[in-house]
Short mmCIF file of C-alpha atoms in Angstrom, two decimals:
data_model
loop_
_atom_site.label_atom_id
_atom_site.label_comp_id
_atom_site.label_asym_id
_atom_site.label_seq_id
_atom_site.Cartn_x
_atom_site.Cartn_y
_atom_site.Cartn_z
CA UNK V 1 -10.30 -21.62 -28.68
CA UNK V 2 -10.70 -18.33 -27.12
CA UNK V 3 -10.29 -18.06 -23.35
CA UNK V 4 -11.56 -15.43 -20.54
CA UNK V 5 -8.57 -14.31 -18.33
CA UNK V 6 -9.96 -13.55 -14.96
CA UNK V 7 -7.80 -11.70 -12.04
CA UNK V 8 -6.52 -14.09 -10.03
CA UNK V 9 -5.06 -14.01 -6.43
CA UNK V 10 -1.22 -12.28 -6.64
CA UNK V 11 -1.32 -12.08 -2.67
CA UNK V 12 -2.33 -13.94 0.40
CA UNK V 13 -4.52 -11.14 1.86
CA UNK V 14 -5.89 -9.98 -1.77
CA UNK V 15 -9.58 -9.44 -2.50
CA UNK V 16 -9.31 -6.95 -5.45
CA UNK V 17 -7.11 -5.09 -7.40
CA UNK V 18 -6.84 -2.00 -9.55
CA UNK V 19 -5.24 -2.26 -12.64
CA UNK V 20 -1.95 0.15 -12.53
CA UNK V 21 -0.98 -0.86 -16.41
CA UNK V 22 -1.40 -3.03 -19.19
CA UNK V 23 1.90 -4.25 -20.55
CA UNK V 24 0.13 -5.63 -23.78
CA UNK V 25 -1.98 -3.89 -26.28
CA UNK V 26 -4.64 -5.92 -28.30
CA UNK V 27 -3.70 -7.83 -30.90
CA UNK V 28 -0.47 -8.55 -29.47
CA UNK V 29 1.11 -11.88 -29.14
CA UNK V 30 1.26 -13.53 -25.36
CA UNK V 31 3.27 -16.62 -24.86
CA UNK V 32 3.50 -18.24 -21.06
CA UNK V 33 5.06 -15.60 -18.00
CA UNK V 34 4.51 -12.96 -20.55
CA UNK V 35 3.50 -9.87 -18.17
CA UNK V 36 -0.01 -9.06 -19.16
CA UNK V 37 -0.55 -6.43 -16.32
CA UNK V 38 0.52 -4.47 -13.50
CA UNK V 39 -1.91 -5.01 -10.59
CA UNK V 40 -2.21 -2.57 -7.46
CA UNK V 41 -2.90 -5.18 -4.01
CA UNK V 42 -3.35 -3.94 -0.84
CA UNK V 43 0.25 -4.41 0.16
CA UNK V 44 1.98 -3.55 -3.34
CA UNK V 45 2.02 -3.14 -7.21
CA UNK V 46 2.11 -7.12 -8.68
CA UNK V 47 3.18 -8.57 -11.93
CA UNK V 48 0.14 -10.38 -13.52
CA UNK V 49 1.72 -12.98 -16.15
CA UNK V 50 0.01 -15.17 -18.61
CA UNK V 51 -0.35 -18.97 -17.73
CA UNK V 52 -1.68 -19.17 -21.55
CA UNK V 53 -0.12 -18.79 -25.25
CA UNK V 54 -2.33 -17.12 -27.90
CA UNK V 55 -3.03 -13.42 -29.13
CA UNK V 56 -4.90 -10.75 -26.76
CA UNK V 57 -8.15 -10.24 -28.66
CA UNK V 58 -10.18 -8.03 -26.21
CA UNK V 59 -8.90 -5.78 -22.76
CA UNK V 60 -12.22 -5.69 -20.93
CA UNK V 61 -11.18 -3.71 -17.61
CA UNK V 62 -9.04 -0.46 -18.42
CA UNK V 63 -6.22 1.18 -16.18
CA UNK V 64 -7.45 2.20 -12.96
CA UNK V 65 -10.48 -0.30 -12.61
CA UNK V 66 -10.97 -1.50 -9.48
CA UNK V 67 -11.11 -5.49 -10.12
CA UNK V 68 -12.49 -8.39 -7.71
CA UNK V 69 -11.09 -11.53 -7.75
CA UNK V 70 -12.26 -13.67 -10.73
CA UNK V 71 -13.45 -11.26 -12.20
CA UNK V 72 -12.77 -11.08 -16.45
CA UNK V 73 -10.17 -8.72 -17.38
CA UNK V 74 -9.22 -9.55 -20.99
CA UNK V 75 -10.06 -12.46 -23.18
CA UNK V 76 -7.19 -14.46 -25.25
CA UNK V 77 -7.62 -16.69 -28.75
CA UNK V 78 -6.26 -17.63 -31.92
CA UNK V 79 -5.31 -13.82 -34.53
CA UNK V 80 -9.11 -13.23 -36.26
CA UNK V 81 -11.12 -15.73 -33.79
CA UNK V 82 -14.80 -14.09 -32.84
CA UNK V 83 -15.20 -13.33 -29.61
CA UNK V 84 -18.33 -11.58 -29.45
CA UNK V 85 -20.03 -14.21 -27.28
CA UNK V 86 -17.30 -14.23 -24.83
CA UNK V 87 -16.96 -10.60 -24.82
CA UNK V 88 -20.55 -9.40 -24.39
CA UNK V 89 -21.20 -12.31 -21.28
CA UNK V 90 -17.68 -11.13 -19.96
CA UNK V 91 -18.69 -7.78 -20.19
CA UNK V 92 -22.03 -8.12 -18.32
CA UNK V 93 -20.61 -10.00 -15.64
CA UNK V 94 -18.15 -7.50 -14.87
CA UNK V 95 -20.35 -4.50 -15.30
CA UNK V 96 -22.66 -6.64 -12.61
CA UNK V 97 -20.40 -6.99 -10.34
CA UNK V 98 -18.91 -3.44 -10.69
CA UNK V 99 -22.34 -2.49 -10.18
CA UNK V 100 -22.78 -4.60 -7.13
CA UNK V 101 -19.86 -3.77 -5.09
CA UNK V 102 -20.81 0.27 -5.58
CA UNK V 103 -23.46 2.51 -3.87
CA UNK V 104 -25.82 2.92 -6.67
CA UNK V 105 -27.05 6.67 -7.04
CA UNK V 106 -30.21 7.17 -6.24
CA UNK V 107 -31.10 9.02 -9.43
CA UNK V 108 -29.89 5.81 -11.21
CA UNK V 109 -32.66 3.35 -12.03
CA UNK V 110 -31.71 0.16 -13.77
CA UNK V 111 -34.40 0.06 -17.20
CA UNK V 112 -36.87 -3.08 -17.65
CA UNK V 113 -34.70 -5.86 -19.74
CA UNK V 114 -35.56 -6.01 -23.12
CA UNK V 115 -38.27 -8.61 -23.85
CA UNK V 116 -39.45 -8.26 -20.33
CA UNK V 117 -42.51 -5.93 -21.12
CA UNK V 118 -43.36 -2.14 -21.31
CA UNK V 119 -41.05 -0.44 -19.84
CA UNK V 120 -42.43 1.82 -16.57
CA UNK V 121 -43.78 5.21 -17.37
CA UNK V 122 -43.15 8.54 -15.74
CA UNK V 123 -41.14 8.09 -12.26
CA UNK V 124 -42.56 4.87 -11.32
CA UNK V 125 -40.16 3.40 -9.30
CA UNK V 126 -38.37 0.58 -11.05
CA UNK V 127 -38.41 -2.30 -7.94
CA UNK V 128 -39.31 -5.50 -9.68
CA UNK V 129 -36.70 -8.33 -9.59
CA UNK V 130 -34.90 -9.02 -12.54
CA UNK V 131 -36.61 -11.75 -14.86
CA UNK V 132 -34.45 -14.95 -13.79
CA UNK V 133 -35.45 -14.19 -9.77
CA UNK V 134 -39.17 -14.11 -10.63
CA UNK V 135 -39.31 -17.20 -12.60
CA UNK V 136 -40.65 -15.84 -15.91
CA UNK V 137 -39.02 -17.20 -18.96
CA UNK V 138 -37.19 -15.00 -21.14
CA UNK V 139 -35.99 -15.77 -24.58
CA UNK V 140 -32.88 -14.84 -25.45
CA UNK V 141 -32.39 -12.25 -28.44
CA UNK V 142 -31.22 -13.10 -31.56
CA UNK V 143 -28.84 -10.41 -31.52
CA UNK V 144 -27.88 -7.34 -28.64
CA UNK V 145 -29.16 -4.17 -28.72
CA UNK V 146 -27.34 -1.46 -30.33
CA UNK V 147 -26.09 1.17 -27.56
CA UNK V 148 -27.92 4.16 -26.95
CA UNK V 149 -26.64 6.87 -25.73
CA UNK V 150 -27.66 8.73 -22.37
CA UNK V 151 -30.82 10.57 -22.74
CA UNK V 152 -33.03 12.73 -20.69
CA UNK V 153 -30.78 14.47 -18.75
CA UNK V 154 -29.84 11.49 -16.59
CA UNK V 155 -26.41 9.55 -17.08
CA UNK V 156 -26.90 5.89 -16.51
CA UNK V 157 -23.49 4.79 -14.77
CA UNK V 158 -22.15 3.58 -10.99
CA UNK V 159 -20.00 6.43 -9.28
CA UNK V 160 -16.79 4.68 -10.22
CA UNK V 161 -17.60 5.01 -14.43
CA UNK V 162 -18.27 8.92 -13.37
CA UNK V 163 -15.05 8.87 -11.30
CA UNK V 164 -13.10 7.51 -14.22
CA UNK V 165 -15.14 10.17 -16.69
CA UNK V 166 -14.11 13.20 -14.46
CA UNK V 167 -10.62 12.18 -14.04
CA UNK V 168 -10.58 11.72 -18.04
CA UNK V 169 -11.97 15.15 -18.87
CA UNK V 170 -15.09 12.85 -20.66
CA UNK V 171 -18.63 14.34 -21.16
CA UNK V 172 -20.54 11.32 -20.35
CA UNK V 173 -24.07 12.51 -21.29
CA UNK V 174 -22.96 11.58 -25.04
CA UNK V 175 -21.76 8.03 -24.03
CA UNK V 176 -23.29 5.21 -25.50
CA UNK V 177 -23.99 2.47 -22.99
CA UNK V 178 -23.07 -1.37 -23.45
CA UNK V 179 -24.07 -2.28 -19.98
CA UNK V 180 -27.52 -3.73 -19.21
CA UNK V 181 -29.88 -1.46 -19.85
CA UNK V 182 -27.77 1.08 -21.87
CA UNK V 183 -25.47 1.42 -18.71
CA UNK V 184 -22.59 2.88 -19.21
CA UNK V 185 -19.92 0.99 -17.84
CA UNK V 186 -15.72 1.11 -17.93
CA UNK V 187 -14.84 -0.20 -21.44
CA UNK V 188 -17.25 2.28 -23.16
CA UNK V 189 -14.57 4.81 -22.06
CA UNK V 190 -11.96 3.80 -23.68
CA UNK V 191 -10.66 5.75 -26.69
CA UNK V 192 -13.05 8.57 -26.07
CA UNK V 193 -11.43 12.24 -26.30
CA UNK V 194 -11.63 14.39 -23.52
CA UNK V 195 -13.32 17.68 -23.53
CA UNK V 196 -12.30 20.60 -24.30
CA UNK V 197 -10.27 22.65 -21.98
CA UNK V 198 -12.33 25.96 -22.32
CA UNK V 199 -15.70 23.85 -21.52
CA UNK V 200 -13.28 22.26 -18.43
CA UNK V 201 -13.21 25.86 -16.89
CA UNK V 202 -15.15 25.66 -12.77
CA UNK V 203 -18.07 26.59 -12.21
CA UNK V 204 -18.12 29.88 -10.20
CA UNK V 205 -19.35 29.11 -6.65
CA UNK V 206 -22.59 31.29 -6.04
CA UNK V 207 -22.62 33.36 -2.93
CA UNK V 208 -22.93 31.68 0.22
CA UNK V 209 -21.78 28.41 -0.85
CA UNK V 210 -18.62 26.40 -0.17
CA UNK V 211 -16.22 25.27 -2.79
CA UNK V 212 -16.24 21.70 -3.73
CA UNK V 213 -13.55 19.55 -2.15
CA UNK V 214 -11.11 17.95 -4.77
CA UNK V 215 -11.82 14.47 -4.51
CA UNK V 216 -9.21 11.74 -4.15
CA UNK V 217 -10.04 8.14 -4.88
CA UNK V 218 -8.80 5.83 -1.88
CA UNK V 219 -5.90 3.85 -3.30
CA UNK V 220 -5.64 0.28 -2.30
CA UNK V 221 -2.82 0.61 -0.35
CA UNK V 222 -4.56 3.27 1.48
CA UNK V 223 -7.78 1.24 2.10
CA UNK V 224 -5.06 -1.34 3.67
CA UNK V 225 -3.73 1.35 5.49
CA UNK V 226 -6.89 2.70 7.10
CA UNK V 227 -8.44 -0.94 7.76
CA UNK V 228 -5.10 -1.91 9.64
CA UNK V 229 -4.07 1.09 11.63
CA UNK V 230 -7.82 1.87 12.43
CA UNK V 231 -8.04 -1.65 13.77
CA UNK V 232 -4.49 -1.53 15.65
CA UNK V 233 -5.71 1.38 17.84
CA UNK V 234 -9.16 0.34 18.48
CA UNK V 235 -8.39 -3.43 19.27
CA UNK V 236 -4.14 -2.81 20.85
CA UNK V 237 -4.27 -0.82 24.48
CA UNK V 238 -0.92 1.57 23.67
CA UNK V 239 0.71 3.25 26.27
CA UNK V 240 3.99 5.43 24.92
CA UNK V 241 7.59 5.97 27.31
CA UNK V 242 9.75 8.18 25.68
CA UNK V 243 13.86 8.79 26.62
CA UNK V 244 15.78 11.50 24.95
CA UNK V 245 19.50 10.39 24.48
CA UNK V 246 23.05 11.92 24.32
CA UNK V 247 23.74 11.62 20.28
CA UNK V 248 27.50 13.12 20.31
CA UNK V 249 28.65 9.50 20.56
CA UNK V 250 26.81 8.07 18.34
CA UNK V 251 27.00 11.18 15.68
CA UNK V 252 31.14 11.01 15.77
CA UNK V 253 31.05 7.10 15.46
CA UNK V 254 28.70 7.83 12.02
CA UNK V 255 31.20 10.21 11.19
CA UNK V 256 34.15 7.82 11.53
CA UNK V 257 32.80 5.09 9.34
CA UNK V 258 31.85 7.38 6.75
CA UNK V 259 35.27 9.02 6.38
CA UNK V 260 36.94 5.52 6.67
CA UNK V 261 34.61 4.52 4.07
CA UNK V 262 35.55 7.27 1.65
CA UNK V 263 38.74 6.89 2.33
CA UNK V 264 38.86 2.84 1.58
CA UNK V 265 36.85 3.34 -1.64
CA UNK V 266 38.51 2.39 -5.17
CA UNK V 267 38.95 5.70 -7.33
CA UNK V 268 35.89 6.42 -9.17
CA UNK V 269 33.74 4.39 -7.15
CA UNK V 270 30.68 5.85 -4.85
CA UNK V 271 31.82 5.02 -1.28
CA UNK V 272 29.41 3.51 0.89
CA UNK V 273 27.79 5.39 3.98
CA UNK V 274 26.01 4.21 6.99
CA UNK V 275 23.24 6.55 8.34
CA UNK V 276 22.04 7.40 11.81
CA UNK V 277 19.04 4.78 11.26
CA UNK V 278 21.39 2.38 10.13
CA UNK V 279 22.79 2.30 13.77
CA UNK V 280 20.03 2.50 15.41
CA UNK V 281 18.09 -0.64 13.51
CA UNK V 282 21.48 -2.65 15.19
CA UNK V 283 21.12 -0.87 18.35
CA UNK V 284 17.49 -2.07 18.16
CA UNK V 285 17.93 -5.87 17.34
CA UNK V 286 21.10 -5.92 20.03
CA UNK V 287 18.32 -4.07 22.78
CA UNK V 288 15.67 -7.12 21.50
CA UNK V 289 17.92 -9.89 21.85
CA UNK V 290 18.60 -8.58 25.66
CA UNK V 291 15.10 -8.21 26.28
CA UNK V 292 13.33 -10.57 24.18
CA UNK V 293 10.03 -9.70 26.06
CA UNK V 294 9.97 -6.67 23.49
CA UNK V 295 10.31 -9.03 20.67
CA UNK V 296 6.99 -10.73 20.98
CA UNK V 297 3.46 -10.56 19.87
CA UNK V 298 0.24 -11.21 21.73
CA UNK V 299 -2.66 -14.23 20.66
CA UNK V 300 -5.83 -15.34 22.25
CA UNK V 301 -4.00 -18.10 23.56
CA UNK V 302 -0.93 -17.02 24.73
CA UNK V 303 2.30 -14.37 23.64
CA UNK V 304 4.97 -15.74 21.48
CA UNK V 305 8.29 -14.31 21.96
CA UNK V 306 10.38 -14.28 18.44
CA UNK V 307 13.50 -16.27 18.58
CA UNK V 308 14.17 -14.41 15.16
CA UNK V 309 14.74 -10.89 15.37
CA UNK V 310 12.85 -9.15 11.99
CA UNK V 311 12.31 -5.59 12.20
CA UNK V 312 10.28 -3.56 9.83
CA UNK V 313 11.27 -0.36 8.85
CA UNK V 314 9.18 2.37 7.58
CA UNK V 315 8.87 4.07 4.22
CA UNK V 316 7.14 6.71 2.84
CA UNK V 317 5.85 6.43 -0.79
CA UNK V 318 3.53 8.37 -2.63
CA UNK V 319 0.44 6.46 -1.75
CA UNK V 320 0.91 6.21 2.01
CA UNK V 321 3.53 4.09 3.81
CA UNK V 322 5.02 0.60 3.64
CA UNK V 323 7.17 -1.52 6.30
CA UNK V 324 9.73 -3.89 4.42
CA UNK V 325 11.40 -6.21 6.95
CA UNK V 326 14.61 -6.37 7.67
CA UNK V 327 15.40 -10.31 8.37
CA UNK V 328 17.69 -11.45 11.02
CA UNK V 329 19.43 -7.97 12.11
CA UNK V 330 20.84 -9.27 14.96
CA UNK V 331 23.47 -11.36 12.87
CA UNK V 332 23.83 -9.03 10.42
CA UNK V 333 26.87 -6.14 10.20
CA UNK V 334 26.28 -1.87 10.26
CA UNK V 335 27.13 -2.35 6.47
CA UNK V 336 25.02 -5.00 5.45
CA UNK V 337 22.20 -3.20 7.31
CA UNK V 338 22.63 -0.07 5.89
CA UNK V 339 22.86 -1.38 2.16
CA UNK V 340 19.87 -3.60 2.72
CA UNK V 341 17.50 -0.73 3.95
CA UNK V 342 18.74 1.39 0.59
CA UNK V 343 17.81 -1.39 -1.79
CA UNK V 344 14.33 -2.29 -0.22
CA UNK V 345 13.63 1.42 0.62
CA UNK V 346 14.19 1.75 -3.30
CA UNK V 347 12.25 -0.88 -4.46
CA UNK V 348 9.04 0.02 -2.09
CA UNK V 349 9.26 3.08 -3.80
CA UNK V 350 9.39 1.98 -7.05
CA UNK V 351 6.51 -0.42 -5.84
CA UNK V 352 8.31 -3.64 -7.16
CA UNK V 353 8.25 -5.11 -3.00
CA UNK V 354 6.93 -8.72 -2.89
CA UNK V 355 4.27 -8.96 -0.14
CA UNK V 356 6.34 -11.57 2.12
CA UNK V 357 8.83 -9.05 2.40
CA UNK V 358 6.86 -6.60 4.10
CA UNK V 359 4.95 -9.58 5.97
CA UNK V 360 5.77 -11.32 9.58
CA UNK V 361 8.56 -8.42 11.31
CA UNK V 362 8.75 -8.78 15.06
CA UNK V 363 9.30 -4.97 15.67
CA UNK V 364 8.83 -1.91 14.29
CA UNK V 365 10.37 0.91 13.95
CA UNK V 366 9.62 4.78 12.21
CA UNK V 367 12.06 7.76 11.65
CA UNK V 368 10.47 11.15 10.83
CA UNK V 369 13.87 12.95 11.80
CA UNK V 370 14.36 13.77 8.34
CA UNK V 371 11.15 15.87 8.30
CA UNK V 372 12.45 17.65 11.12
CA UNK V 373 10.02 16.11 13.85
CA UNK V 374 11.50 16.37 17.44
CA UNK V 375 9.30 13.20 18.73
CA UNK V 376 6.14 11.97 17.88
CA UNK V 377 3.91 8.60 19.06
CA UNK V 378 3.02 5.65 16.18
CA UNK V 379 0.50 3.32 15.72
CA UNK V 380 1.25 -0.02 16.45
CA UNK V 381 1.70 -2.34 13.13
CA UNK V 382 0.01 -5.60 14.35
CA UNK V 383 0.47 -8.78 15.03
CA UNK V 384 3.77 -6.81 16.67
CA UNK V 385 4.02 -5.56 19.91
CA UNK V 386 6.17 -2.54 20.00
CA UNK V 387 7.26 0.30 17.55
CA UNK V 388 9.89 2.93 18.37
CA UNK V 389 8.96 6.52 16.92
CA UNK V 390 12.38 8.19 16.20
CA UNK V 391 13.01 12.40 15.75
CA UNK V 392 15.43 13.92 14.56
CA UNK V 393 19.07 14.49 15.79
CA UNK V 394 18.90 18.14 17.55
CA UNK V 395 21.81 20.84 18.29
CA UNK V 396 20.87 22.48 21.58
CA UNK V 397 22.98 23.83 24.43
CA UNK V 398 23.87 20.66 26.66
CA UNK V 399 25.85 20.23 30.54
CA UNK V 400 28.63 18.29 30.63
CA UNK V 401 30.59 18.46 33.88
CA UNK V 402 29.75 22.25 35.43
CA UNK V 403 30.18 23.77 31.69
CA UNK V 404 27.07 24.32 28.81
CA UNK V 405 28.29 23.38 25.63
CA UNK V 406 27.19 22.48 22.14
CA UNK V 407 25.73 19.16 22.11
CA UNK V 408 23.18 16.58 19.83
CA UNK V 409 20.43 15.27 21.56
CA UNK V 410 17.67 12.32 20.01
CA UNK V 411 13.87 11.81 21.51
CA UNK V 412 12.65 8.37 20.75
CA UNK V 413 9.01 7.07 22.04
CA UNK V 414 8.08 3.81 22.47
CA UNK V 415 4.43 2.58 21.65
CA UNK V 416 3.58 -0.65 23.27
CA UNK V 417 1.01 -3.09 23.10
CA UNK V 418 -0.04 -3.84 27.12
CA UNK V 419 -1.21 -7.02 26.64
CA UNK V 420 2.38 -8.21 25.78
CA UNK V 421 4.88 -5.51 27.00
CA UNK V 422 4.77 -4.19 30.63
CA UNK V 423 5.70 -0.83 31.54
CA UNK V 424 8.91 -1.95 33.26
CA UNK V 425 9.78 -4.10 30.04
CA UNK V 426 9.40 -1.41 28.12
CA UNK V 427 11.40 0.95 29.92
CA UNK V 428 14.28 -1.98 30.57
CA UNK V 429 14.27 -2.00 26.72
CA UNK V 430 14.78 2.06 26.45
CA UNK V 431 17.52 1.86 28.86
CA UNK V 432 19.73 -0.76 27.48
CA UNK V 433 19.02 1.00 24.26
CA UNK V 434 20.36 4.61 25.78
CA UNK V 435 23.39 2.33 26.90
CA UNK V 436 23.96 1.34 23.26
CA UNK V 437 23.76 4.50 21.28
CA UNK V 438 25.57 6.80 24.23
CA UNK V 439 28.63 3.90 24.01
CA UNK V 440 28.18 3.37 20.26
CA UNK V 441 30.97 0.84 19.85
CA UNK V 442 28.80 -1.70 21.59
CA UNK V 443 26.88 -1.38 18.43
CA UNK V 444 29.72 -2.47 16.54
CA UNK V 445 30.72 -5.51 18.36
CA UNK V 446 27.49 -6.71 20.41
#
């Protein structure tokens, strides 16, 4: 018996998804943990896997629909089964709630239901409630009404169908409509050719008007993104000390276990190497475990201060930026470290992290000295209560003893939350940390 496959809930903090891929075509076989999909969260890219056996008979959402939990995305059955029931209710339900969770453009006007009556002339406003919320009985008909396409002029579909048109090339004043009302809604996309490229050419701005901005869809990851960081500075009271460190030491110490390492390595193989933030994430969980009030978060009732020592390091990917946690640093070795950051700093950018390991860090902490950024301030990544901004590693003319000489020097801010961290905690913290990285070896055997 045929069976609607709705999206279900791939993280704790989900509440839709966008469909990145579909791993199976229709027709195609599905047996159980088969992956169906690939499903954008707020936090990463999940695996969507069949809990059912059967054959894919009908894909109702295509790539890059936005998808709210429960809603239908594809309906399963036995090879020939008729789904046309199933697929037309699926199909209005979705394009409802598509429809519901968009602005609707105000030169969109949903037409009368068929059966209901004469349809409104002229530019009478269509504001009666559908049948069902007046109470008039409606019979069903015996069979749906053939699509029509768009007519008039006016294109009956929500902003996200003409988001998915113009990012397709698709004309969609041609479109026949299978949503309610001849709507046009995601599915009728699919297969469609685009344009043309001569007929894609822009419009020439007239004189006196501004160019059109290219628009960019918010990914989910960068909804997430805004909701979180937006809340973190209006809700956390930062304040920001900053130290700016001798980085000789800690520059010939990296230099030392990289040529060691090279030198130990089997012929053939790629030796490992250990990187300035590899250091400095030990450096960190030593400087945490010395002043645990750095290692703590705030809560209406009281602050918790982390026995566990779980810092989350900070990525760039394409869509925006994720912070997989590094568990237990403190008892971990340089080398360890350093090949842990690689493989998750790989993965998040391959977008195969699982959302508990960028979940529950105790401290943060963001490099940009690879862009070439002296220093800079971040935003606080709540429930933490500290994040230490790094920049890069400078050559500049230094004093040592009455001579100036060649020397490295590193700028490193601190953002911290004031409800939890003092200004005397944090700068205890920066200091021990200065102590660290200026007498590296500390590093090695705290």
């Amino acid at each position: 018996m045929a069976k609607v496959l709705e999206l279900p809930k791939l993280s704790p903090t989900m509440e839709e998804g966008q469909i990145s891929a579909w791993h199976k075509k229709e027709g195609d076989a599905i047996d159980i943990d088969d992956l169906l999909a690939e499903v954008e969260t707020d936090k990463a890219t999940m695996e969507y896997k069949s809990f059912d056996r059967g054959t894919l008979l009908k894909i109702l959402v295509p790539p890059g629909s936005v998808v709210q939990l429960g809603q239908p995305v594809a309906i399963i059955g036995a090879p020939g089964e008729d789904i046309s029931a199933l697929a037309g209710g699926s199909g209005g339900a979705a394009a409802q709630k598509q429809s519901a969770a968009e602005p609707q453009p105000q030169g969109d006007r949903p037409a009368q239901p068929a059966g209901g009556g004469a349809a409104p002339s002229g530019d009478v406003p269509a504001t009666s409630a559908p049948p069902a919320a007046r109470g008039d009985a409606v019979s069903p008909p015996t069979q749906p009404a053939a699509p029509q396409p768009s007519s008039g002029g006016r294109v009956k579909a929500s902003p996200y169908v003409r988001k998915l048109g113009r990012e397709r090339g698709l004309d969609l004043s041609g479109v026949a409509g299978t949503g309610p009302g001849g709507r046009i809604v995601a599915r009728d996309l699919d297969g469609l050719q685009p344009a043309p490229a001569a007929a894609a050419a822009p419009a020439a701005t007239a004189p006196g008007e501004l160019a059109a901005p290219e628009v960019r869809p918010l990914s989910m990851m960068r909804k997430a993104i805004a909701r979180r960081l937006t809340e973190s500075k209006q809700t956390v009271p930062h304040f920001y000390l900053s130290i700016d460190v001798d980085a000789d030491p800690l520059n010939a110490l990296r230099e030392q276990i990289n040529a060691d390492l090279a030198a130990t390595a089997g012929e053939g193989e790629k030796p490992a190497k250990v990187s300035f933030n590899d250091l400095l994430v030990k450096a960190c969980a030593i400087a945490l475990v010395r002043v645990p009030e750095c290692n703590a978060q705030f809560t209406a009732d009281a602050i918790l201060v982390h026995r566990r020592v779980d810092i989350s390091v900070a990525v760039a990917v394409p869509e925006g930026l994720v912070t997989p946690v590094v568990r237990n640093v403190d008892r971990k070795q340089v080398l360890d470290i350093a090949a842990e950051v690689r493989e998750l700093a790989g993965r998040a950018k391959a977008k195969k992290l699982r959302p508990e390991e960028m979940a529950n860090g105790t401290f943060s902490i963001s490099n940009l000295g690879m862009y070439g950024i002296d220093n800079f301030g971040a935003v606080i990544n709540p429930p933490e209560g500290a994040i230490l901004a790094v920049g890069q590693v400078r050559r500049e003319p230094v004093v040592r003893g009455e001579q100036i000489v060649p020397g490295r020097r590193l700028s490193m801010t601190l953002s911290c939350d004031h409800r939890v961290v003092d200004g005397a905690v944090g700068a205890t913290f920066l200091k021990v940390l200065r102590q660290l990285l200026e007498h590296p070896t500390q590093i090695l055997i705290g």
